Short mmCIF file of C-alpha atoms in Angstrom, two decimals:
data_model
loop_
_atom_site.label_atom_id
_atom_site.label_comp_id
_atom_site.label_asym_id
_atom_site.label_seq_id
_atom_site.Cartn_x
_atom_site.Cartn_y
_atom_site.Cartn_z
CA MET A 176 18.78 -27.75 -95.05
CA PRO A 177 20.38 -31.06 -94.14
CA ALA A 178 23.78 -32.28 -95.39
CA PRO A 179 23.89 -36.01 -95.90
CA THR A 180 24.50 -38.30 -92.93
CA ASP A 181 26.81 -41.23 -93.40
CA LEU A 182 23.84 -43.48 -94.05
CA GLU A 183 22.37 -41.09 -96.60
CA GLN A 184 25.77 -40.68 -98.31
CA LEU A 185 26.02 -44.47 -98.56
CA PHE A 186 22.57 -44.58 -100.19
CA LEU A 187 23.73 -41.84 -102.63
CA GLU A 188 26.87 -43.82 -103.50
CA LEU A 189 24.83 -46.90 -104.17
CA ILE A 190 22.38 -44.93 -106.35
CA ASN A 191 25.15 -43.46 -108.42
CA ASP A 192 26.95 -46.79 -108.62
CA ALA A 193 23.77 -48.27 -110.07
CA ARG A 194 23.25 -45.40 -112.49
CA LEU A 195 26.79 -45.65 -113.78
CA ASP A 196 27.04 -49.44 -113.83
CA PRO A 197 23.78 -51.25 -113.18
CA LEU A 198 25.08 -54.83 -113.37
CA GLY A 199 28.24 -54.00 -111.48
CA ASN A 200 26.20 -52.44 -108.70
CA ALA A 201 23.89 -55.47 -108.54
CA SER A 202 26.95 -57.66 -107.67
CA ARG A 203 27.09 -55.85 -104.37
CA TYR A 204 23.92 -57.65 -103.24
CA ILE A 205 23.48 -60.47 -105.76
CA THR A 206 26.01 -63.33 -105.95
CA SER A 207 24.05 -65.60 -108.29
CA TYR A 208 20.99 -65.30 -110.51
CA SER A 209 20.46 -69.07 -110.95
CA PRO A 210 19.56 -69.77 -108.26
CA LEU A 211 18.94 -66.22 -107.05
CA VAL A 212 21.31 -65.74 -104.09
CA SER A 213 22.21 -62.72 -101.98
CA SER A 214 25.08 -62.67 -99.42
CA ASP A 215 22.74 -60.47 -97.25
CA SER A 216 20.42 -62.71 -95.28
CA ALA A 217 17.65 -60.07 -95.10
CA ILE A 218 17.77 -59.51 -98.85
CA GLN A 219 17.69 -63.28 -99.38
CA SER A 220 14.67 -63.51 -97.18
CA ALA A 221 12.84 -60.84 -99.19
CA VAL A 222 13.58 -62.33 -102.63
CA ASP A 223 12.50 -65.75 -101.34
CA TYR A 224 9.33 -64.29 -99.80
CA PHE A 225 8.29 -62.63 -103.08
CA ASN A 226 9.63 -65.57 -105.15
CA VAL A 227 11.73 -63.23 -107.35
CA SER A 228 12.78 -64.85 -110.59
CA GLY A 229 16.56 -64.70 -110.99
CA SER A 230 16.43 -64.95 -114.78
CA ALA A 231 13.78 -62.24 -115.08
CA LEU A 232 15.78 -60.00 -112.75
CA LEU A 233 18.96 -60.59 -114.68
CA SER A 234 17.15 -59.81 -117.97
CA ALA A 235 15.75 -56.57 -116.44
CA TYR A 236 19.23 -55.48 -115.30
CA GLN A 237 20.79 -56.36 -118.64
CA GLY A 238 18.14 -54.08 -120.25
CA LEU A 239 19.19 -51.07 -118.20
CA THR A 240 21.26 -48.25 -119.74
CA ALA A 241 23.89 -46.44 -117.68
CA VAL A 242 23.11 -42.79 -116.94
CA ALA A 243 24.94 -39.85 -115.36
CA PRO A 244 25.11 -39.58 -111.55
CA VAL A 245 22.77 -37.42 -109.51
CA ALA A 246 23.98 -34.64 -107.18
CA TRP A 247 22.89 -34.12 -103.59
CA ASN A 248 20.38 -31.25 -103.12
CA ASN A 249 19.66 -29.95 -99.65
CA ASN A 250 16.16 -28.70 -100.50
CA LEU A 251 15.18 -32.11 -101.84
CA ALA A 252 16.68 -33.62 -98.64
CA THR A 253 14.53 -31.34 -96.52
CA ALA A 254 11.40 -32.47 -98.40
CA ALA A 255 12.48 -36.08 -97.98
CA GLU A 256 13.11 -35.72 -94.28
CA ASN A 257 9.73 -34.05 -93.77
CA HIS A 258 8.01 -36.93 -95.53
CA SER A 259 9.79 -39.61 -93.48
CA VAL A 260 8.63 -37.76 -90.33
CA ALA A 261 5.11 -37.76 -91.70
CA MET A 262 5.17 -41.51 -92.46
CA ILE A 263 6.44 -42.25 -88.97
CA ALA A 264 3.74 -40.10 -87.39
CA ALA A 265 1.07 -41.88 -89.53
CA ASP A 266 2.82 -45.25 -89.01
CA GLU A 267 2.41 -46.16 -92.66
CA GLN A 268 4.23 -46.28 -95.96
CA SER A 269 2.72 -43.84 -98.44
CA HIS A 270 3.60 -41.03 -100.82
CA GLN A 271 0.96 -38.90 -99.20
CA VAL A 272 -0.33 -39.61 -95.68
CA ALA A 273 -3.50 -38.06 -94.30
CA ASP A 274 -3.48 -34.24 -94.22
CA GLU A 275 -0.09 -34.07 -95.93
CA ALA A 276 0.54 -31.85 -98.95
CA SER A 277 0.98 -33.48 -102.39
CA PHE A 278 4.41 -34.45 -103.53
CA GLY A 279 4.90 -31.42 -105.76
CA ASP A 280 3.69 -29.05 -103.12
CA ARG A 281 6.10 -30.61 -100.58
CA LEU A 282 9.04 -29.95 -102.97
CA THR A 283 7.96 -26.36 -103.60
CA ALA A 284 7.53 -25.79 -99.90
CA ALA A 285 11.02 -26.99 -99.31
CA GLY A 286 12.40 -24.47 -101.84
CA TYR A 287 12.96 -26.83 -104.79
CA ASN A 288 11.57 -25.32 -108.02
CA TYR A 289 11.62 -28.35 -110.23
CA SER A 290 10.84 -29.09 -113.86
CA PHE A 291 10.70 -32.85 -113.28
CA ALA A 292 10.61 -34.94 -110.06
CA GLY A 293 9.95 -38.41 -108.61
CA GLU A 294 9.96 -40.16 -105.27
CA ASN A 295 10.86 -43.47 -103.74
CA VAL A 296 9.73 -44.43 -100.21
CA TYR A 297 10.42 -47.49 -98.07
CA ALA A 298 9.18 -47.39 -94.50
CA TYR A 299 10.40 -50.82 -93.52
CA SER A 300 14.05 -51.02 -94.59
CA GLU A 301 16.38 -53.28 -92.68
CA SER A 302 19.58 -51.49 -93.78
CA VAL A 303 20.84 -49.18 -96.44
CA LEU A 304 21.88 -52.06 -98.75
CA TYR A 305 18.58 -53.80 -98.10
CA GLY A 306 16.70 -50.64 -98.99
CA HIS A 307 18.73 -50.09 -102.17
CA ALA A 308 18.26 -53.70 -103.23
CA GLY A 309 14.54 -53.37 -102.52
CA PHE A 310 14.26 -50.37 -104.82
CA MET A 311 16.36 -51.83 -107.60
CA ILE A 312 14.91 -55.36 -107.55
CA ASP A 313 11.57 -53.79 -106.80
CA TRP A 314 10.33 -56.87 -105.15
CA GLY A 315 6.59 -57.09 -104.79
CA ASN A 316 3.34 -58.91 -105.75
CA GLY A 317 3.82 -58.58 -109.49
CA PRO A 318 5.05 -60.86 -112.29
CA ASN A 319 8.23 -62.75 -111.36
CA GLY A 320 8.09 -61.36 -107.83
CA MET A 321 8.65 -57.74 -108.92
CA GLN A 322 6.46 -54.70 -109.16
CA SER A 323 5.20 -53.85 -112.66
CA PRO A 324 6.12 -51.34 -113.75
CA ALA A 325 9.30 -51.22 -111.65
CA GLY A 326 8.78 -47.65 -110.58
CA HIS A 327 11.41 -47.42 -107.94
CA ARG A 328 14.10 -48.91 -110.21
CA ASP A 329 12.87 -46.59 -112.98
CA ASN A 330 13.34 -43.56 -110.71
CA ILE A 331 16.92 -44.57 -109.78
CA MET A 332 17.79 -45.13 -113.45
CA ASN A 333 15.93 -42.17 -114.97
CA SER A 334 18.29 -40.02 -117.06
CA GLY A 335 16.00 -37.02 -116.61
CA PHE A 336 16.96 -36.62 -112.97
CA SER A 337 20.09 -34.68 -112.12
CA GLU A 338 19.61 -34.16 -108.27
CA VAL A 339 18.42 -36.12 -105.28
CA GLY A 340 17.72 -35.58 -101.58
CA ILE A 341 17.60 -38.63 -99.37
CA ASP A 342 16.40 -39.13 -95.84
CA VAL A 343 17.17 -42.15 -93.66
CA THR A 344 15.49 -41.97 -90.27
CA ALA A 345 15.96 -44.76 -87.69
CA GLU A 346 12.65 -45.72 -86.04
CA SER A 347 12.84 -48.16 -83.13
CA ASN A 348 9.64 -47.18 -81.27
CA GLN A 349 7.87 -50.43 -80.31
CA ALA A 350 4.52 -48.70 -80.71
CA THR A 351 5.06 -48.25 -84.46
CA ASP A 352 5.14 -50.76 -87.24
CA VAL A 353 7.45 -48.81 -89.53
CA GLY A 354 11.19 -49.08 -89.29
CA PRO A 355 13.92 -49.96 -88.44
CA LEU A 356 14.90 -47.52 -91.15
CA VAL A 357 12.40 -45.19 -92.82
CA VAL A 358 13.66 -43.99 -96.26
CA THR A 359 12.56 -41.31 -98.65
CA GLN A 360 14.33 -40.44 -101.89
CA ASP A 361 13.23 -37.39 -103.76
CA PHE A 362 14.62 -36.95 -107.23
CA GLY A 363 14.43 -33.79 -109.27
CA ASP A 364 15.80 -31.75 -112.16
CA ARG A 365 16.15 -27.99 -112.68
CA GLY A 366 18.13 -28.08 -115.96
CA LEU A 367 21.48 -27.62 -114.08
CA THR A 368 24.78 -29.54 -114.27
CA PHE A 369 27.01 -30.55 -111.39
CA VAL A 370 30.39 -31.97 -110.51
CA LEU A 371 29.87 -34.22 -107.57
CA GLY A 372 31.55 -36.94 -105.58
CA VAL A 373 32.85 -38.16 -102.29
CA ALA A 374 36.15 -38.18 -100.40
CA TYR A 375 36.86 -41.11 -98.12
CA THR A 376 39.48 -43.35 -96.64
CA ASP A 377 38.77 -46.95 -97.54
CA SER A 378 39.46 -48.31 -94.09
CA ASP A 379 37.62 -51.61 -94.68
CA ASN A 380 39.33 -52.18 -98.06
CA ASN A 381 36.05 -53.02 -99.79
CA ASP A 382 36.77 -50.67 -102.72
CA PHE A 383 33.68 -48.67 -101.93
CA TYR A 384 32.40 -45.95 -99.59
CA SER A 385 31.32 -47.23 -96.16
CA VAL A 386 29.78 -45.53 -93.11
CA GLY A 387 32.38 -43.72 -91.08
CA GLU A 388 34.94 -43.38 -93.94
CA GLY A 389 34.04 -39.94 -95.21
CA ARG A 390 36.43 -37.05 -95.15
CA GLY A 391 35.03 -33.50 -94.60
CA ASP A 392 38.15 -31.68 -95.67
CA LEU A 393 38.24 -31.93 -99.48
CA THR A 394 37.85 -28.60 -101.28
CA VAL A 395 36.62 -28.63 -104.87
CA GLN A 396 36.99 -25.44 -107.01
CA TRP A 397 36.43 -24.28 -110.56
CA GLY A 398 36.63 -20.67 -111.50
CA SER A 399 35.34 -18.57 -108.59
CA SER A 400 33.05 -21.38 -107.33
CA SER A 401 34.07 -23.76 -104.62
CA THR A 402 32.78 -26.11 -102.00
CA THR A 403 34.06 -28.38 -99.26
CA THR A 404 32.85 -31.87 -98.53
CA ALA A 405 30.41 -32.53 -95.72
CA ALA A 406 31.39 -34.56 -92.71
CA SER A 407 30.08 -37.62 -94.58
CA GLY A 408 32.57 -36.92 -97.39
CA GLY A 409 30.06 -35.86 -100.10
CA TYR A 410 29.95 -32.76 -102.24
CA SER A 411 28.20 -31.23 -105.16
CA LEU A 412 29.08 -28.07 -107.13
CA GLY A 413 27.19 -26.45 -109.97
CA ILE A 414 29.22 -26.20 -113.16
CA THR A 415 28.63 -24.78 -116.65
CA SER A 416 29.35 -26.38 -120.03
CA GLY A 417 32.68 -26.03 -121.77
CA LEU A 418 36.31 -26.92 -121.24
CA ARG A 419 36.75 -26.70 -117.44
CA THR A 420 39.63 -27.05 -115.00
CA ILE A 421 38.67 -28.33 -111.53
CA THR A 422 41.08 -28.17 -108.62
CA LEU A 423 40.99 -30.54 -105.70
CA THR A 424 42.84 -29.81 -102.44
CA GLY A 425 42.76 -31.39 -98.97
CA GLY A 426 40.98 -34.72 -98.48
CA GLY A 427 44.27 -36.32 -97.67
CA LEU A 428 45.91 -35.24 -100.90
CA SER A 429 49.56 -34.30 -100.47
CA GLY A 430 49.11 -31.41 -102.90
CA ALA A 431 46.66 -29.85 -105.36
CA VAL A 432 45.19 -32.00 -108.15
CA THR A 433 43.87 -30.41 -111.30
CA VAL A 434 41.34 -32.11 -113.50
CA THR A 435 40.60 -30.80 -116.97
CA THR A 436 37.50 -32.04 -118.74
CA THR A 437 34.81 -30.99 -121.15
CA ILE A 438 31.43 -30.46 -119.39
CA GLN A 439 28.40 -30.97 -121.56
CA SER A 440 24.96 -31.60 -120.11
CA ASP A 441 25.76 -34.62 -117.89
CA ASN A 442 26.79 -34.51 -114.28
CA ILE A 443 30.28 -35.80 -113.67
CA LYS A 444 31.61 -37.70 -110.58
CA LEU A 445 35.10 -37.16 -109.14
CA ASP A 446 35.96 -39.10 -106.01
CA VAL A 447 39.13 -38.91 -103.87
CA VAL A 448 40.03 -42.12 -102.10
CA ASP A 449 42.79 -42.69 -99.56
CA GLY A 450 44.33 -39.33 -100.46
CA ASN A 451 46.02 -40.79 -103.51
CA THR A 452 43.36 -42.11 -105.89
CA LEU A 453 41.01 -40.21 -108.22
CA LEU A 454 37.94 -41.99 -109.54
CA THR A 455 36.22 -40.41 -112.54
CA SER A 456 33.07 -41.03 -114.45
CA THR A 457 34.23 -38.95 -117.41
CA SER A 458 37.20 -38.36 -119.61
CA VAL A 459 39.85 -36.30 -117.89
CA GLN A 460 43.36 -34.93 -118.05
CA VAL A 461 44.85 -35.03 -114.54
CA SER A 462 47.99 -33.50 -113.02
CA GLY A 463 49.14 -33.25 -109.46
CA ALA A 464 49.29 -35.35 -106.35
CA VAL A 465 47.51 -38.59 -107.20
CA SER A 466 49.15 -41.92 -107.85
CA VAL A 467 46.12 -43.72 -109.25
CA ILE A 468 43.54 -42.53 -111.81
CA ARG A 469 40.64 -44.93 -112.38
CA GLY A 470 37.64 -44.71 -114.57
CA ILE A 471 34.28 -45.78 -113.21
CA GLY A 472 31.00 -46.74 -114.86
CA THR A 473 29.93 -47.79 -118.34
CA LEU A 474 28.08 -44.54 -119.33
CA TYR A 475 30.21 -43.64 -122.37
CA GLY A 476 31.44 -47.03 -123.48
CA GLY A 477 34.93 -45.98 -122.68
CA LEU A 478 36.90 -43.00 -121.41
CA THR A 479 40.06 -41.10 -122.32
CA LEU A 480 42.25 -40.84 -119.20
CA THR A 481 45.40 -38.87 -119.34
CA ALA A 482 47.97 -38.46 -116.50
CA GLY A 483 50.49 -35.67 -116.17
CA SER A 484 54.11 -35.95 -115.10
CA GLY A 485 55.14 -38.42 -112.40
CA ASN A 486 54.59 -42.13 -111.84
CA GLN A 487 50.91 -43.20 -111.87
CA GLN A 488 48.59 -46.09 -112.42
CA VAL A 489 45.90 -45.27 -114.98
CA ILE A 490 43.10 -47.84 -114.85
CA GLY A 491 40.33 -48.03 -117.43
CA THR A 492 36.66 -49.15 -117.31
CA ALA A 493 35.03 -52.19 -118.85
CA GLY A 494 34.68 -50.18 -122.09
CA SER A 495 37.05 -49.20 -124.88
CA ASP A 496 39.31 -46.71 -123.09
CA THR A 497 42.23 -44.63 -124.25
CA LEU A 498 44.87 -44.47 -121.50
CA SER A 499 47.91 -42.19 -121.50
CA GLY A 500 50.46 -41.98 -118.69
CA GLY A 501 52.25 -38.77 -119.71
CA SER A 502 55.84 -38.44 -118.68
CA GLY A 503 57.21 -40.75 -115.93
CA ASN A 504 57.05 -44.46 -115.25
CA ASP A 505 53.37 -45.29 -115.48
CA ASP A 506 51.28 -48.43 -115.46
CA LEU A 507 48.32 -48.47 -117.92
CA ILE A 508 45.78 -51.08 -116.95
CA GLY A 509 42.74 -52.01 -119.06
CA ASP A 510 39.74 -53.81 -117.64
#
């Protein structure tokens, strides 16, 4: 059962960034909609080739609703990896190559007993960002240069999914047409809820996870359940509804950090960055060794972020937030 590689973790971070803030995520690969411009030359070539309409794309993105993040699942990742291998062997992009089991049977064989599932595949991705943009723009031979319906984008933004497994396999064999990256994303739901996130050191100062930045030493605990981040920095931990206290240790933190929040049915995302910053997708009360608490996403239209004693920066989202610094000399910063 594979833990995420750095490339797969980056894909997961881009997926969850899109789910939590669709337009904000799009700014990572779109710099202008009129004309449609990407800072990535490969993405620019693709949108030019398919003649993607910038105004239609912007309208589609503006119509998206933020949804809760998805948690990594090893069984889904196994199914995804097996399918990427099958596509490479068949040298084609397909959801079911010759003599391969159906999608549902593949998930079941990998040990994932789902109530709802979906799949994205891209056998010709130039990079992780290129693949993500391809899924979100959903470029193709449809109206305005996009597929209709936009099934890949719909999967990424589907609120019914709570888990995902991703495979990114490099394929450089000159005898095959697929590659350089073959990507499979398998989404699913089993009616469970997770706290998830990533620990990383932002070495390139781009305010986002990058390959090579993950920390494999953050421990996340609530009650008697705990997990430690993978080498790529990612983690997921099942959690039940109610008022919950989550404790974070390691990951560069100088001491324990406790996060109190009310869990309902949505997954929540808690990231630790640079050993001093907590990013949260939900309302929280935080105490311990962090100097910055920052809300992420637009899911709830605003968060309530409360710090404990000490001197912290508490930074809100683009919504209507309620920020409290607790005791100490704090900076409260609205977006």
